[in-house]
C-alpha atoms as a PDB file:
ATOM      1  CA  MET A   1     105.559   0.830  92.276  1.00  0.00           C
ATOM      2  CA  GLN A   2     104.985  -0.400  88.731  1.00  0.00           C
ATOM      3  CA  VAL A   3     107.976  -0.381  86.388  1.00  0.00           C
ATOM      4  CA  VAL A   4     107.502  -0.468  82.614  1.00  0.00           C
ATOM      5  CA  ASP A   5     110.623  -1.196  80.553  1.00  0.00           C
ATOM      6  CA  ILE A   6     110.544  -0.413  76.822  1.00  0.00           C
ATOM      7  CA  ALA A   7     114.300  -0.283  76.267  1.00  0.00           C
ATOM      8  CA  PRO A   8     115.235  -1.420  72.742  1.00  0.00           C
ATOM      9  CA  ARG A   9     117.037  -4.751  72.541  1.00  0.00           C
ATOM     10  CA  THR A  10     119.547  -5.107  69.723  1.00  0.00           C
ATOM     11  CA  GLU A  11     121.756  -7.996  68.727  1.00  0.00           C
ATOM     12  CA  GLY A  12     125.017  -8.194  66.830  1.00  0.00           C
ATOM     13  CA  ASP A  13     127.726  -5.580  66.443  1.00  0.00           C
ATOM     14  CA  GLN A  14     127.241  -3.023  69.224  1.00  0.00           C
ATOM     15  CA  ARG A  15     129.841  -0.516  68.028  1.00  0.00           C
ATOM     16  CA  SER A  16     128.619   3.074  68.143  1.00  0.00           C
ATOM     17  CA  ARG A  17     127.727   4.115  64.620  1.00  0.00           C
ATOM     18  CA  PHE A  18     124.726   5.317  62.650  1.00  0.00           C
ATOM     19  CA  ARG A  19     122.754   2.674  60.782  1.00  0.00           C
ATOM     20  CA  PRO A  20     119.469   3.114  58.895  1.00  0.00           C
ATOM     21  CA  SER A  21     118.089   0.012  60.634  1.00  0.00           C
ATOM     22  CA  ARG A  22     118.821   1.514  64.044  1.00  0.00           C
ATOM     23  CA  ALA A  23     117.288   4.827  63.003  1.00  0.00           C
ATOM     24  CA  ALA A  24     114.118   3.065  61.873  1.00  0.00           C
ATOM     25  CA  HIS A  25     113.975   1.105  65.112  1.00  0.00           C
ATOM     26  CA  SER A  26     114.422   4.325  67.099  1.00  0.00           C
ATOM     27  CA  VAL A  27     111.391   5.828  65.366  1.00  0.00           C
ATOM     28  CA  TRP A  28     109.384   2.770  66.413  1.00  0.00           C
ATOM     29  CA  VAL A  29     110.667   3.064  70.002  1.00  0.00           C
ATOM     30  CA  LEU A  30     109.686   6.736  70.103  1.00  0.00           C
ATOM     31  CA  GLY A  31     106.159   5.878  68.969  1.00  0.00           C
ATOM     32  CA  GLU A  32     105.916   3.063  71.510  1.00  0.00           C
ATOM     33  CA  PHE A  33     107.143   5.422  74.206  1.00  0.00           C
ATOM     34  CA  VAL A  34     104.380   7.927  73.439  1.00  0.00           C
ATOM     35  CA  ARG A  35     101.831   5.112  73.583  1.00  0.00           C
ATOM     36  CA  GLN A  36     103.148   4.042  76.994  1.00  0.00           C
ATOM     37  CA  LEU A  37     103.005   7.626  78.282  1.00  0.00           C
ATOM     38  CA  ILE A  38      99.346   7.850  77.306  1.00  0.00           C
ATOM     39  CA  GLN A  39      98.467   4.401  78.651  1.00  0.00           C
ATOM     40  CA  PHE A  40     100.301   4.402  81.986  1.00  0.00           C
ATOM     41  CA  LYS A  41     100.591   8.130  82.799  1.00  0.00           C
ATOM     42  CA  PRO A  42     103.800   7.486  84.792  1.00  0.00           C
ATOM     43  CA  GLN A  43     104.815   9.637  87.718  1.00  0.00           C
ATOM     44  CA  ILE A  44     108.524   9.102  87.000  1.00  0.00           C
ATOM     45  CA  VAL A  45     110.276   8.388  83.699  1.00  0.00           C
ATOM     46  CA  HIS A  46     113.876   7.188  83.845  1.00  0.00           C
ATOM     47  CA  CYS A  47     115.464   7.342  80.371  1.00  0.00           C
ATOM     48  CA  SER A  48     118.832   5.673  79.862  1.00  0.00           C
ATOM     49  CA  THR A  49     120.990   6.848  76.982  1.00  0.00           C
ATOM     50  CA  SER A  50     124.346   5.956  75.512  1.00  0.00           C
ATOM     51  CA  TYR A  51     124.303   9.495  74.030  1.00  0.00           C
ATOM     52  CA  ARG A  52     125.959  10.000  70.633  1.00  0.00           C
ATOM     53  CA  TRP A  53     123.342   8.731  68.144  1.00  0.00           C
ATOM     54  CA  GLY A  54     121.160   7.442  70.962  1.00  0.00           C
ATOM     55  CA  LEU A  55     120.712  10.936  72.383  1.00  0.00           C
ATOM     56  CA  ALA A  56     118.834  11.990  69.240  1.00  0.00           C
ATOM     57  CA  ARG A  57     116.132   9.528  70.314  1.00  0.00           C
ATOM     58  CA  ASP A  58     116.438   9.575  74.096  1.00  0.00           C
ATOM     59  CA  LEU A  59     116.501  13.322  74.805  1.00  0.00           C
ATOM     60  CA  PRO A  60     113.226  13.939  72.897  1.00  0.00           C
ATOM     61  CA  MET A  61     111.722  11.024  74.831  1.00  0.00           C
ATOM     62  CA  ALA A  62     112.766  12.638  78.106  1.00  0.00           C
ATOM     63  CA  LEU A  63     111.334  15.997  77.031  1.00  0.00           C
ATOM     64  CA  LEU A  64     108.045  14.365  76.011  1.00  0.00           C
ATOM     65  CA  ALA A  65     107.882  12.715  79.430  1.00  0.00           C
ATOM     66  CA  LYS A  66     108.522  16.051  81.124  1.00  0.00           C
ATOM     67  CA  ALA A  67     105.818  17.707  79.028  1.00  0.00           C
ATOM     68  CA  SER A  68     103.386  14.970  80.094  1.00  0.00           C
ATOM     69  CA  GLY A  69     103.894  15.976  83.729  1.00  0.00           C
ATOM     70  CA  ALA A  70     106.224  13.159  84.781  1.00  0.00           C
ATOM     71  CA  LYS A  71     109.341  13.691  86.846  1.00  0.00           C
ATOM     72  CA  THR A  72     112.085  12.908  84.361  1.00  0.00           C
ATOM     73  CA  ILE A  73     115.587  11.465  84.697  1.00  0.00           C
ATOM     74  CA  LEU A  74     118.095  11.193  81.848  1.00  0.00           C
ATOM     75  CA  HIS A  75     120.706   8.582  82.751  1.00  0.00           C
ATOM     76  CA  THR A  76     123.844   8.888  80.599  1.00  0.00           C
ATOM     77  CA  HIS A  77     125.785   5.643  80.277  1.00  0.00           C
ATOM     78  CA  GLY A  78     129.318   6.636  79.376  1.00  0.00           C
ATOM     79  CA  GLY A  79     132.347   8.092  81.063  1.00  0.00           C
ATOM     80  CA  ASP A  80     132.878  11.089  78.790  1.00  0.00           C
ATOM     81  CA  PHE A  81     129.515  12.804  78.286  1.00  0.00           C
ATOM     82  CA  HIS A  82     131.155  16.218  78.746  1.00  0.00           C
ATOM     83  CA  ARG A  83     133.612  15.422  75.934  1.00  0.00           C
ATOM     84  CA  PHE A  84     130.684  14.516  73.704  1.00  0.00           C
ATOM     85  CA  LEU A  85     129.094  17.912  74.400  1.00  0.00           C
ATOM     86  CA  GLU A  86     132.359  19.686  73.565  1.00  0.00           C
ATOM     87  CA  ARG A  87     132.272  18.219  70.062  1.00  0.00           C
ATOM     88  CA  LEU A  88     128.817  19.587  69.248  1.00  0.00           C
ATOM     89  CA  SER A  89     128.397  22.674  67.084  1.00  0.00           C
ATOM     90  CA  GLU A  90     127.390  25.805  68.999  1.00  0.00           C
ATOM     91  CA  PRO A  91     123.694  25.921  67.967  1.00  0.00           C
ATOM     92  CA  LEU A  92     123.261  22.213  68.684  1.00  0.00           C
ATOM     93  CA  LEU A  93     125.166  22.460  71.974  1.00  0.00           C
ATOM     94  CA  SER A  94     122.912  25.278  73.178  1.00  0.00           C
ATOM     95  CA  LEU A  95     119.816  23.287  72.242  1.00  0.00           C
ATOM     96  CA  VAL A  96     121.034  20.175  74.077  1.00  0.00           C
ATOM     97  CA  VAL A  97     122.142  22.049  77.216  1.00  0.00           C
ATOM     98  CA  GLU A  98     118.893  24.005  77.492  1.00  0.00           C
ATOM     99  CA  SER A  99     116.952  20.771  77.023  1.00  0.00           C
ATOM    100  CA  LEU A 100     118.971  19.121  79.793  1.00  0.00           C
ATOM    101  CA  ARG A 101     118.206  22.065  82.048  1.00  0.00           C
ATOM    102  CA  LEU A 102     114.471  21.323  81.756  1.00  0.00           C
ATOM    103  CA  LEU A 103     114.809  17.818  83.184  1.00  0.00           C
ATOM    104  CA  ASP A 104     114.495  16.954  86.863  1.00  0.00           C
ATOM    105  CA  CYS A 105     117.743  15.007  87.076  1.00  0.00           C
ATOM    106  CA  ILE A 106     120.694  14.123  84.863  1.00  0.00           C
ATOM    107  CA  VAL A 107     122.499  11.031  86.108  1.00  0.00           C
ATOM    108  CA  VAL A 108     126.155  10.662  85.125  1.00  0.00           C
ATOM    109  CA  LEU A 109     128.603   7.895  85.929  1.00  0.00           C
ATOM    110  CA  THR A 110     131.629   9.846  87.173  1.00  0.00           C
ATOM    111  CA  TYR A 111     132.369  12.871  89.315  1.00  0.00           C
ATOM    112  CA  GLU A 112     134.549  14.264  86.531  1.00  0.00           C
ATOM    113  CA  VAL A 113     131.501  14.492  84.268  1.00  0.00           C
ATOM    114  CA  LYS A 114     129.327  15.879  87.082  1.00  0.00           C
ATOM    115  CA  THR A 115     131.834  18.630  87.824  1.00  0.00           C
ATOM    116  CA  ALA A 116     132.179  19.518  84.145  1.00  0.00           C
ATOM    117  CA  LEU A 117     128.417  19.799  83.610  1.00  0.00           C
ATOM    118  CA  GLU A 118     128.040  21.950  86.710  1.00  0.00           C
ATOM    119  CA  ASN A 119     131.003  24.246  86.049  1.00  0.00           C
ATOM    120  CA  GLU A 120     131.023  24.527  82.257  1.00  0.00           C
ATOM    121  CA  TYR A 121     127.286  24.469  81.543  1.00  0.00           C
ATOM    122  CA  CYS A 122     125.825  25.664  84.878  1.00  0.00           C
ATOM    123  CA  LEU A 123     123.597  22.615  85.210  1.00  0.00           C
ATOM    124  CA  ALA A 124     122.368  22.219  88.782  1.00  0.00           C
ATOM    125  CA  ASN A 125     120.357  19.018  88.324  1.00  0.00           C
ATOM    126  CA  VAL A 126     123.267  16.564  87.993  1.00  0.00           C
ATOM    127  CA  MET A 127     123.784  13.471  90.155  1.00  0.00           C
ATOM    128  CA  CYS A 128     126.615  10.923  90.023  1.00  0.00           C
ATOM    129  CA  ILE A 129     125.533   7.275  90.220  1.00  0.00           C
ATOM    130  CA  PRO A 130     128.076   4.722  88.939  1.00  0.00           C
ATOM    131  CA  ASN A 131     127.326   1.504  87.121  1.00  0.00           C
ATOM    132  CA  PHE A 132     127.222  -1.611  89.258  1.00  0.00           C
ATOM    133  CA  ILE A 133     127.554  -5.378  89.297  1.00  0.00           C
ATOM    134  CA  ASP A 134     126.367  -8.203  91.509  1.00  0.00           C
ATOM    135  CA  THR A 135     129.641  -8.857  93.319  1.00  0.00           C
ATOM    136  CA  SER A 136     128.310 -12.077  94.864  1.00  0.00           C
ATOM    137  CA  ARG A 137     128.560 -13.766  91.436  1.00  0.00           C
ATOM    138  CA  PHE A 138     132.336 -13.487  91.672  1.00  0.00           C
ATOM    139  CA  GLU A 139     132.810 -14.963  95.141  1.00  0.00           C
ATOM    140  CA  PRO A 140     135.148 -17.993  94.930  1.00  0.00           C
ATOM    141  CA  GLU A 141     132.521 -20.348  96.347  1.00  0.00           C
ATOM    142  CA  MET A 142     130.088 -19.275  93.603  1.00  0.00           C
ATOM    143  CA  VAL A 143     132.517 -20.008  90.769  1.00  0.00           C
ATOM    144  CA  LYS A 144     132.834 -23.418  89.167  1.00  0.00           C
ATOM    145  CA  ASN A 145     135.930 -24.473  87.252  1.00  0.00           C
ATOM    146  CA  GLY A 146     137.773 -21.422  88.459  1.00  0.00           C
ATOM    147  CA  LYS A 147     141.032 -23.202  89.249  1.00  0.00           C
ATOM    148  CA  LYS A 148     144.011 -21.467  87.676  1.00  0.00           C
ATOM    149  CA  ILE A 149     145.180 -22.924  84.391  1.00  0.00           C
ATOM    150  CA  ALA A 150     148.668 -21.666  83.624  1.00  0.00           C
ATOM    151  CA  HIS A 151     151.309 -22.127  80.968  1.00  0.00           C
ATOM    152  CA  LYS A 152     154.042 -23.447  83.255  1.00  0.00           C
ATOM    153  CA  ASP A 153     154.810 -20.675  85.746  1.00  0.00           C
ATOM    154  CA  ASP A 154     153.835 -17.747  83.557  1.00  0.00           C
ATOM    155  CA  LEU A 155     151.354 -15.117  84.657  1.00  0.00           C
ATOM    156  CA  GLU A 156     147.970 -15.396  82.948  1.00  0.00           C
ATOM    157  CA  ALA A 157     146.292 -12.236  81.643  1.00  0.00           C
ATOM    158  CA  VAL A 158     142.819 -11.945  80.166  1.00  0.00           C
ATOM    159  CA  PHE A 159     141.079  -9.383  77.979  1.00  0.00           C
ATOM    160  CA  ILE A 160     137.264  -9.445  77.825  1.00  0.00           C
ATOM    161  CA  GLY A 161     135.457  -7.261  75.317  1.00  0.00           C
ATOM    162  CA  TRP A 162     134.708  -6.683  71.660  1.00  0.00           C
ATOM    163  CA  MET A 163     137.536  -7.909  69.443  1.00  0.00           C
ATOM    164  CA  ILE A 164     137.951  -4.626  67.606  1.00  0.00           C
ATOM    165  CA  GLU A 165     140.952  -2.381  67.067  1.00  0.00           C
ATOM    166  CA  ALA A 166     139.489   0.404  69.240  1.00  0.00           C
ATOM    167  CA  LYS A 167     139.760  -1.939  72.227  1.00  0.00           C
ATOM    168  CA  GLY A 168     143.550  -1.876  71.890  1.00  0.00           C
ATOM    169  CA  ILE A 169     143.965  -5.575  71.148  1.00  0.00           C
ATOM    170  CA  PHE A 170     146.861  -4.924  68.749  1.00  0.00           C
ATOM    171  CA  ASP A 171     148.589  -2.874  71.448  1.00  0.00           C
ATOM    172  CA  ALA A 172     148.185  -5.836  73.801  1.00  0.00           C
ATOM    173  CA  VAL A 173     150.020  -8.103  71.359  1.00  0.00           C
ATOM    174  CA  ARG A 174     152.837  -5.565  70.948  1.00  0.00           C
ATOM    175  CA  VAL A 175     153.229  -5.317  74.726  1.00  0.00           C
ATOM    176  CA  LEU A 176     153.157  -9.116  74.978  1.00  0.00           C
ATOM    177  CA  ALA A 177     156.258  -9.152  72.781  1.00  0.00           C
ATOM    178  CA  ARG A 178     158.050  -6.660  75.035  1.00  0.00           C
ATOM    179  CA  VAL A 179     157.576  -8.410  78.382  1.00  0.00           C
ATOM    180  CA  PRO A 180     158.379 -12.095  78.974  1.00  0.00           C
ATOM    181  CA  GLY A 181     156.769 -14.254  81.622  1.00  0.00           C
ATOM    182  CA  TRP A 182     153.079 -13.823  80.813  1.00  0.00           C
ATOM    183  CA  ASN A 183     150.407 -14.960  78.382  1.00  0.00           C
ATOM    184  CA  VAL A 184     147.105 -13.435  77.328  1.00  0.00           C
ATOM    185  CA  THR A 185     143.675 -14.785  76.436  1.00  0.00           C
ATOM    186  CA  PHE A 186     141.287 -12.630  74.402  1.00  0.00           C
ATOM    187  CA  VAL A 187     137.613 -13.319  75.085  1.00  0.00           C
ATOM    188  CA  GLY A 188     134.809 -11.599  73.233  1.00  0.00           C
ATOM    189  CA  PRO A 189     132.620 -11.316  70.156  1.00  0.00           C
ATOM    190  CA  LYS A 190     134.342 -10.778  66.837  1.00  0.00           C
ATOM    191  CA  PRO A 191     133.235  -8.440  64.039  1.00  0.00           C
ATOM    192  CA  ASN A 192     132.684  -9.839  60.574  1.00  0.00           C
ATOM    193  CA  ASP A 193     135.965  -8.576  59.168  1.00  0.00           C
ATOM    194  CA  ASP A 194     139.641  -9.543  59.085  1.00  0.00           C
ATOM    195  CA  THR A 195     140.502  -8.300  62.594  1.00  0.00           C
ATOM    196  CA  GLU A 196     141.319 -11.719  64.035  1.00  0.00           C
ATOM    197  CA  TYR A 197     143.397 -12.640  60.979  1.00  0.00           C
ATOM    198  CA  ARG A 198     145.445  -9.435  61.296  1.00  0.00           C
ATOM    199  CA  LEU A 199     145.817  -9.938  65.051  1.00  0.00           C
ATOM    200  CA  MET A 200     147.208 -13.442  64.606  1.00  0.00           C
ATOM    201  CA  ALA A 201     149.455 -12.256  61.767  1.00  0.00           C
ATOM    202  CA  LEU A 202     150.944  -9.633  64.088  1.00  0.00           C
ATOM    203  CA  ALA A 203     151.401 -12.255  66.814  1.00  0.00           C
ATOM    204  CA  ARG A 204     153.281 -14.538  64.421  1.00  0.00           C
ATOM    205  CA  GLU A 205     155.403 -11.635  63.200  1.00  0.00           C
ATOM    206  CA  LEU A 206     156.381 -10.806  66.807  1.00  0.00           C
ATOM    207  CA  ASN A 207     156.863 -14.489  67.736  1.00  0.00           C
ATOM    208  CA  VAL A 208     154.212 -14.472  70.476  1.00  0.00           C
ATOM    209  CA  ALA A 209     151.470 -16.552  68.835  1.00  0.00           C
ATOM    210  CA  THR A 210     152.101 -19.433  71.253  1.00  0.00           C
ATOM    211  CA  ARG A 211     151.591 -17.091  74.205  1.00  0.00           C
ATOM    212  CA  MET A 212     148.094 -15.942  73.257  1.00  0.00           C
ATOM    213  CA  THR A 213     144.677 -17.512  72.845  1.00  0.00           C
ATOM    214  CA  VAL A 214     141.630 -16.060  71.094  1.00  0.00           C
ATOM    215  CA  LEU A 215     138.217 -17.284  72.223  1.00  0.00           C
ATOM    216  CA  SER A 216     134.795 -16.435  70.877  1.00  0.00           C
ATOM    217  CA  ALA A 217     132.167 -14.719  72.977  1.00  0.00           C
ATOM    218  CA  VAL A 218     131.175 -16.821  75.981  1.00  0.00           C
ATOM    219  CA  PRO A 219     127.970 -16.845  78.052  1.00  0.00           C
ATOM    220  CA  ARG A 220     127.905 -14.196  80.776  1.00  0.00           C
ATOM    221  CA  ALA A 221     127.601 -16.985  83.334  1.00  0.00           C
ATOM    222  CA  ASP A 222     131.107 -18.192  82.395  1.00  0.00           C
ATOM    223  CA  ILE A 223     132.849 -14.844  82.954  1.00  0.00           C
ATOM    224  CA  PRO A 224     133.498 -15.314  86.716  1.00  0.00           C
ATOM    225  CA  ALA A 225     135.288 -18.624  86.105  1.00  0.00           C
ATOM    226  CA  ILE A 226     137.405 -17.116  83.324  1.00  0.00           C
ATOM    227  CA  LEU A 227     138.439 -14.246  85.585  1.00  0.00           C
ATOM    228  CA  HIS A 228     139.280 -16.560  88.475  1.00  0.00           C
ATOM    229  CA  ARG A 229     141.738 -18.367  86.199  1.00  0.00           C
ATOM    230  CA  ALA A 230     143.572 -15.090  85.531  1.00  0.00           C
ATOM    231  CA  ASP A 231     146.331 -13.236  87.380  1.00  0.00           C
ATOM    232  CA  LEU A 232     145.850  -9.966  85.493  1.00  0.00           C
ATOM    233  CA  PHE A 233     143.081  -8.190  83.587  1.00  0.00           C
ATOM    234  CA  LEU A 234     144.194  -6.095  80.631  1.00  0.00           C
ATOM    235  CA  LEU A 235     142.087  -3.327  79.065  1.00  0.00           C
ATOM    236  CA  PRO A 236     144.230  -1.376  76.561  1.00  0.00           C
ATOM    237  CA  SER A 237     141.234   0.429  75.006  1.00  0.00           C
ATOM    238  CA  HIS A 238     141.491   3.562  72.891  1.00  0.00           C
ATOM    239  CA  ARG A 239     138.048   4.640  74.092  1.00  0.00           C
ATOM    240  CA  GLU A 240     135.624   3.476  76.767  1.00  0.00           C
ATOM    241  CA  GLY A 241     132.546   4.593  78.604  1.00  0.00           C
ATOM    242  CA  PHE A 242     132.240   2.880  81.966  1.00  0.00           C
ATOM    243  CA  PRO A 243     133.632  -0.624  81.345  1.00  0.00           C
ATOM    244  CA  ILE A 244     131.766  -3.166  83.450  1.00  0.00           C
ATOM    245  CA  SER A 245     134.556  -5.649  82.726  1.00  0.00           C
ATOM    246  CA  VAL A 246     136.845  -3.654  85.029  1.00  0.00           C
ATOM    247  CA  LEU A 247     134.376  -3.999  87.916  1.00  0.00           C
ATOM    248  CA  GLU A 248     134.016  -7.712  87.225  1.00  0.00           C
ATOM    249  CA  ALA A 249     137.778  -8.201  87.255  1.00  0.00           C
ATOM    250  CA  MET A 250     138.109  -6.377  90.576  1.00  0.00           C
ATOM    251  CA  ALA A 251     135.231  -8.404  92.036  1.00  0.00           C
ATOM    252  CA  ALA A 252     137.123 -11.565  91.069  1.00  0.00           C
ATOM    253  CA  GLY A 253     140.251 -10.229  92.753  1.00  0.00           C
ATOM    254  CA  VAL A 254     142.184  -9.699  89.523  1.00  0.00           C
ATOM    255  CA  PRO A 255     144.569  -6.705  89.288  1.00  0.00           C
ATOM    256  CA  VAL A 256     143.762  -4.433  86.344  1.00  0.00           C
ATOM    257  CA  VAL A 257     146.067  -2.656  83.914  1.00  0.00           C
ATOM    258  CA  ALA A 258     144.011  -0.254  81.792  1.00  0.00           C
ATOM    259  CA  THR A 259     144.451   2.815  79.647  1.00  0.00           C
ATOM    260  CA  ASP A 260     143.328   6.207  80.923  1.00  0.00           C
ATOM    261  CA  VAL A 261     140.115   6.513  78.924  1.00  0.00           C
ATOM    262  CA  GLY A 262     136.486   7.129  79.849  1.00  0.00           C
ATOM    263  CA  ALA A 263     135.683   6.421  83.486  1.00  0.00           C
ATOM    264  CA  VAL A 264     138.721   4.201  84.052  1.00  0.00           C
ATOM    265  CA  ARG A 265     140.644   6.747  86.141  1.00  0.00           C
ATOM    266  CA  GLU A 266     137.799   6.872  88.674  1.00  0.00           C
ATOM    267  CA  MET A 267     137.201   3.123  88.664  1.00  0.00           C
ATOM    268  CA  ILE A 268     140.822   2.167  89.324  1.00  0.00           C
ATOM    269  CA  ILE A 269     142.879   3.784  92.068  1.00  0.00           C
ATOM    270  CA  HIS A 270     146.296   3.927  90.442  1.00  0.00           C
ATOM    271  CA  ASP A 271     148.953   1.945  92.307  1.00  0.00           C
ATOM    272  CA  VAL A 272     146.347   0.821  94.860  1.00  0.00           C
ATOM    273  CA  THR A 273     143.875  -1.399  92.991  1.00  0.00           C
ATOM    274  CA  GLY A 274     145.725  -1.552  89.671  1.00  0.00           C
ATOM    275  CA  PHE A 275     147.603   0.549  87.147  1.00  0.00           C
ATOM    276  CA  VAL A 276     146.186   3.266  84.878  1.00  0.00           C
ATOM    277  CA  VAL A 277     148.521   4.014  81.969  1.00  0.00           C
ATOM    278  CA  PRO A 278     148.427   6.828  79.384  1.00  0.00           C
ATOM    279  CA  LEU A 279     146.657   6.000  76.147  1.00  0.00           C
ATOM    280  CA  GLY A 280     149.121   5.030  73.435  1.00  0.00           C
ATOM    281  CA  ASN A 281     152.111   4.713  75.775  1.00  0.00           C
ATOM    282  CA  LEU A 282     153.124   1.092  75.276  1.00  0.00           C
ATOM    283  CA  ASP A 283     156.276   1.588  77.343  1.00  0.00           C
ATOM    284  CA  LYS A 284     154.209   2.504  80.416  1.00  0.00           C
ATOM    285  CA  MET A 285     151.872  -0.416  79.817  1.00  0.00           C
ATOM    286  CA  ALA A 286     154.800  -2.800  79.476  1.00  0.00           C
ATOM    287  CA  ASP A 287     156.374  -1.417  82.660  1.00  0.00           C
ATOM    288  CA  ALA A 288     153.122  -1.902  84.604  1.00  0.00           C
ATOM    289  CA  ILE A 289     152.754  -5.494  83.447  1.00  0.00           C
ATOM    290  CA  GLN A 290     156.392  -6.262  84.161  1.00  0.00           C
ATOM    291  CA  VAL A 291     156.007  -4.997  87.731  1.00  0.00           C
ATOM    292  CA  LEU A 292     153.026  -7.298  88.293  1.00  0.00           C
ATOM    293  CA  VAL A 293     154.763 -10.255  86.651  1.00  0.00           C
ATOM    294  CA  LYS A 294     157.695  -9.922  89.042  1.00  0.00           C
ATOM    295  CA  ASP A 295     155.859  -8.957  92.241  1.00  0.00           C
ATOM    296  CA  PRO A 296     153.294 -11.453  93.601  1.00  0.00           C
ATOM    297  CA  VAL A 297     153.081  -9.470  96.851  1.00  0.00           C
ATOM    298  CA  LEU A 298     151.903  -6.401  94.943  1.00  0.00           C
ATOM    299  CA  ARG A 299     149.377  -8.507  93.015  1.00  0.00           C
ATOM    300  CA  SER A 300     148.013  -9.757  96.323  1.00  0.00           C
ATOM    301  CA  LYS A 301     147.774  -6.195  97.655  1.00  0.00           C
ATOM    302  CA  PHE A 302     145.946  -5.007  94.536  1.00  0.00           C
ATOM    303  CA  LYS A 303     143.551  -7.947  94.827  1.00  0.00           C
ATOM    304  CA  LYS A 304     142.633  -7.084  98.415  1.00  0.00           C
ATOM    305  CA  GLU A 305     142.146  -3.374  97.717  1.00  0.00           C
ATOM    306  CA  ALA A 306     140.188  -3.988  94.503  1.00  0.00           C
ATOM    307  CA  LEU A 307     137.782  -6.346  96.248  1.00  0.00           C
ATOM    308  CA  LYS A 308     137.168  -3.781  98.975  1.00  0.00           C
ATOM    309  CA  LEU A 309     136.625  -0.941  96.501  1.00  0.00           C
ATOM    310  CA  VAL A 310     134.161  -2.784  94.282  1.00  0.00           C
ATOM    311  CA  LYS A 311     132.096  -4.016  97.232  1.00  0.00           C
ATOM    312  CA  ASP A 312     132.083  -0.628  98.968  1.00  0.00           C
ATOM    313  CA  LYS A 313     131.204   1.447  95.906  1.00  0.00           C
ATOM    314  CA  TYR A 314     129.917  -0.614  92.979  1.00  0.00           C
ATOM    315  CA  ASP A 315     127.838  -3.451  94.421  1.00  0.00           C
ATOM    316  CA  ARG A 316     124.343  -3.787  92.993  1.00  0.00           C
ATOM    317  CA  SER A 317     122.568  -3.471  96.332  1.00  0.00           C
ATOM    318  CA  LEU A 318     124.238  -0.138  97.100  1.00  0.00           C
ATOM    319  CA  VAL A 319     123.675   1.482  93.715  1.00  0.00           C
ATOM    320  CA  THR A 320     120.097   0.283  93.239  1.00  0.00           C
ATOM    321  CA  THR A 321     119.269   1.648  96.687  1.00  0.00           C
ATOM    322  CA  THR A 322     120.611   5.030  95.576  1.00  0.00           C
ATOM    323  CA  ILE A 323     118.447   4.917  92.446  1.00  0.00           C
ATOM    324  CA  GLY A 324     115.425   3.926  94.518  1.00  0.00           C
ATOM    325  CA  ASP A 325     116.053   6.840  96.874  1.00  0.00           C
ATOM    326  CA  LEU A 326     116.199   9.190  93.872  1.00  0.00           C
ATOM    327  CA  TRP A 327     112.848   7.899  92.599  1.00  0.00           C
ATOM    328  CA  SER A 328     111.292   8.300  96.044  1.00  0.00           C
ATOM    329  CA  ARG A 329     112.612  11.845  96.380  1.00  0.00           C
ATOM    330  CA  LEU A 330     111.252  12.871  92.981  1.00  0.00           C
ATOM    331  CA  ALA A 331     107.919  11.161  93.616  1.00  0.00           C
ATOM    332  CA  GLY A 332     107.530  13.094  96.845  1.00  0.00           C
ATOM    333  CA  SER A 333     108.547  16.468  95.446  1.00  0.00           C
END
């Protein structure tokens, strides 16, 4: 099997928004895709899309592949594709749904999305395949400098992600002020605005600046060690797709407290591998963190169950085998 990858690679701010530069690049990608179709005449085309603006490029690519005679898969990377469809105007929604119906397979990340597409739009070509990680990277023996570094006896929490307001970082600081006995480290790339300044100003106003640390983006290779130094992973996002950071935290044996957005409710088994709290409910988030601060036995239980879940369901070897089986089935049909 020959695999040709022409996925666009972009640097910098990855927030979902329209930009003329991205639109121009998408036109180039579309032209390159047509050239590859003509040159390689593939039997299977697997198109990944983040939908939203990306779908305007990726769905036509999938339809072109189908028209060329290839078996075609559209792989949606996000936990709320059905919500995206709900926001489309009626003419555009009909066009998108009928286009999806022409494809051989639509891959979604959660069973909630699969059920919605089947029941609300009568799509029969939907398959659920979650995102995955290489769990072996997070085994203790594979991690260097992973020894816990704590402020006295306080619990150490970590947030890993874009340092933007939509990730709930200001909510994290407000909750930090409500619950004693823990500290938080923010790790991730920062936008070119005043977000960090406002975050630190809020921390000083709430008298928690000494209990938080803000780090810049770190190499992916350093993430396992950072997680192994933590007792808790915090993801207070206002919106998410399928956050890989949650899988990485579970693979490192770190209990997760996250808001109920995107695919989070399927990734975390509430009160078994972590806590899922309602979006915007800081009281519930504070309660969840306070429980974990006070109960090391529960943290140990969550760690054990999270490790089992991520290895049984989200390990790279399992998910890539499923994708390979899908390719083989389509190639033989």
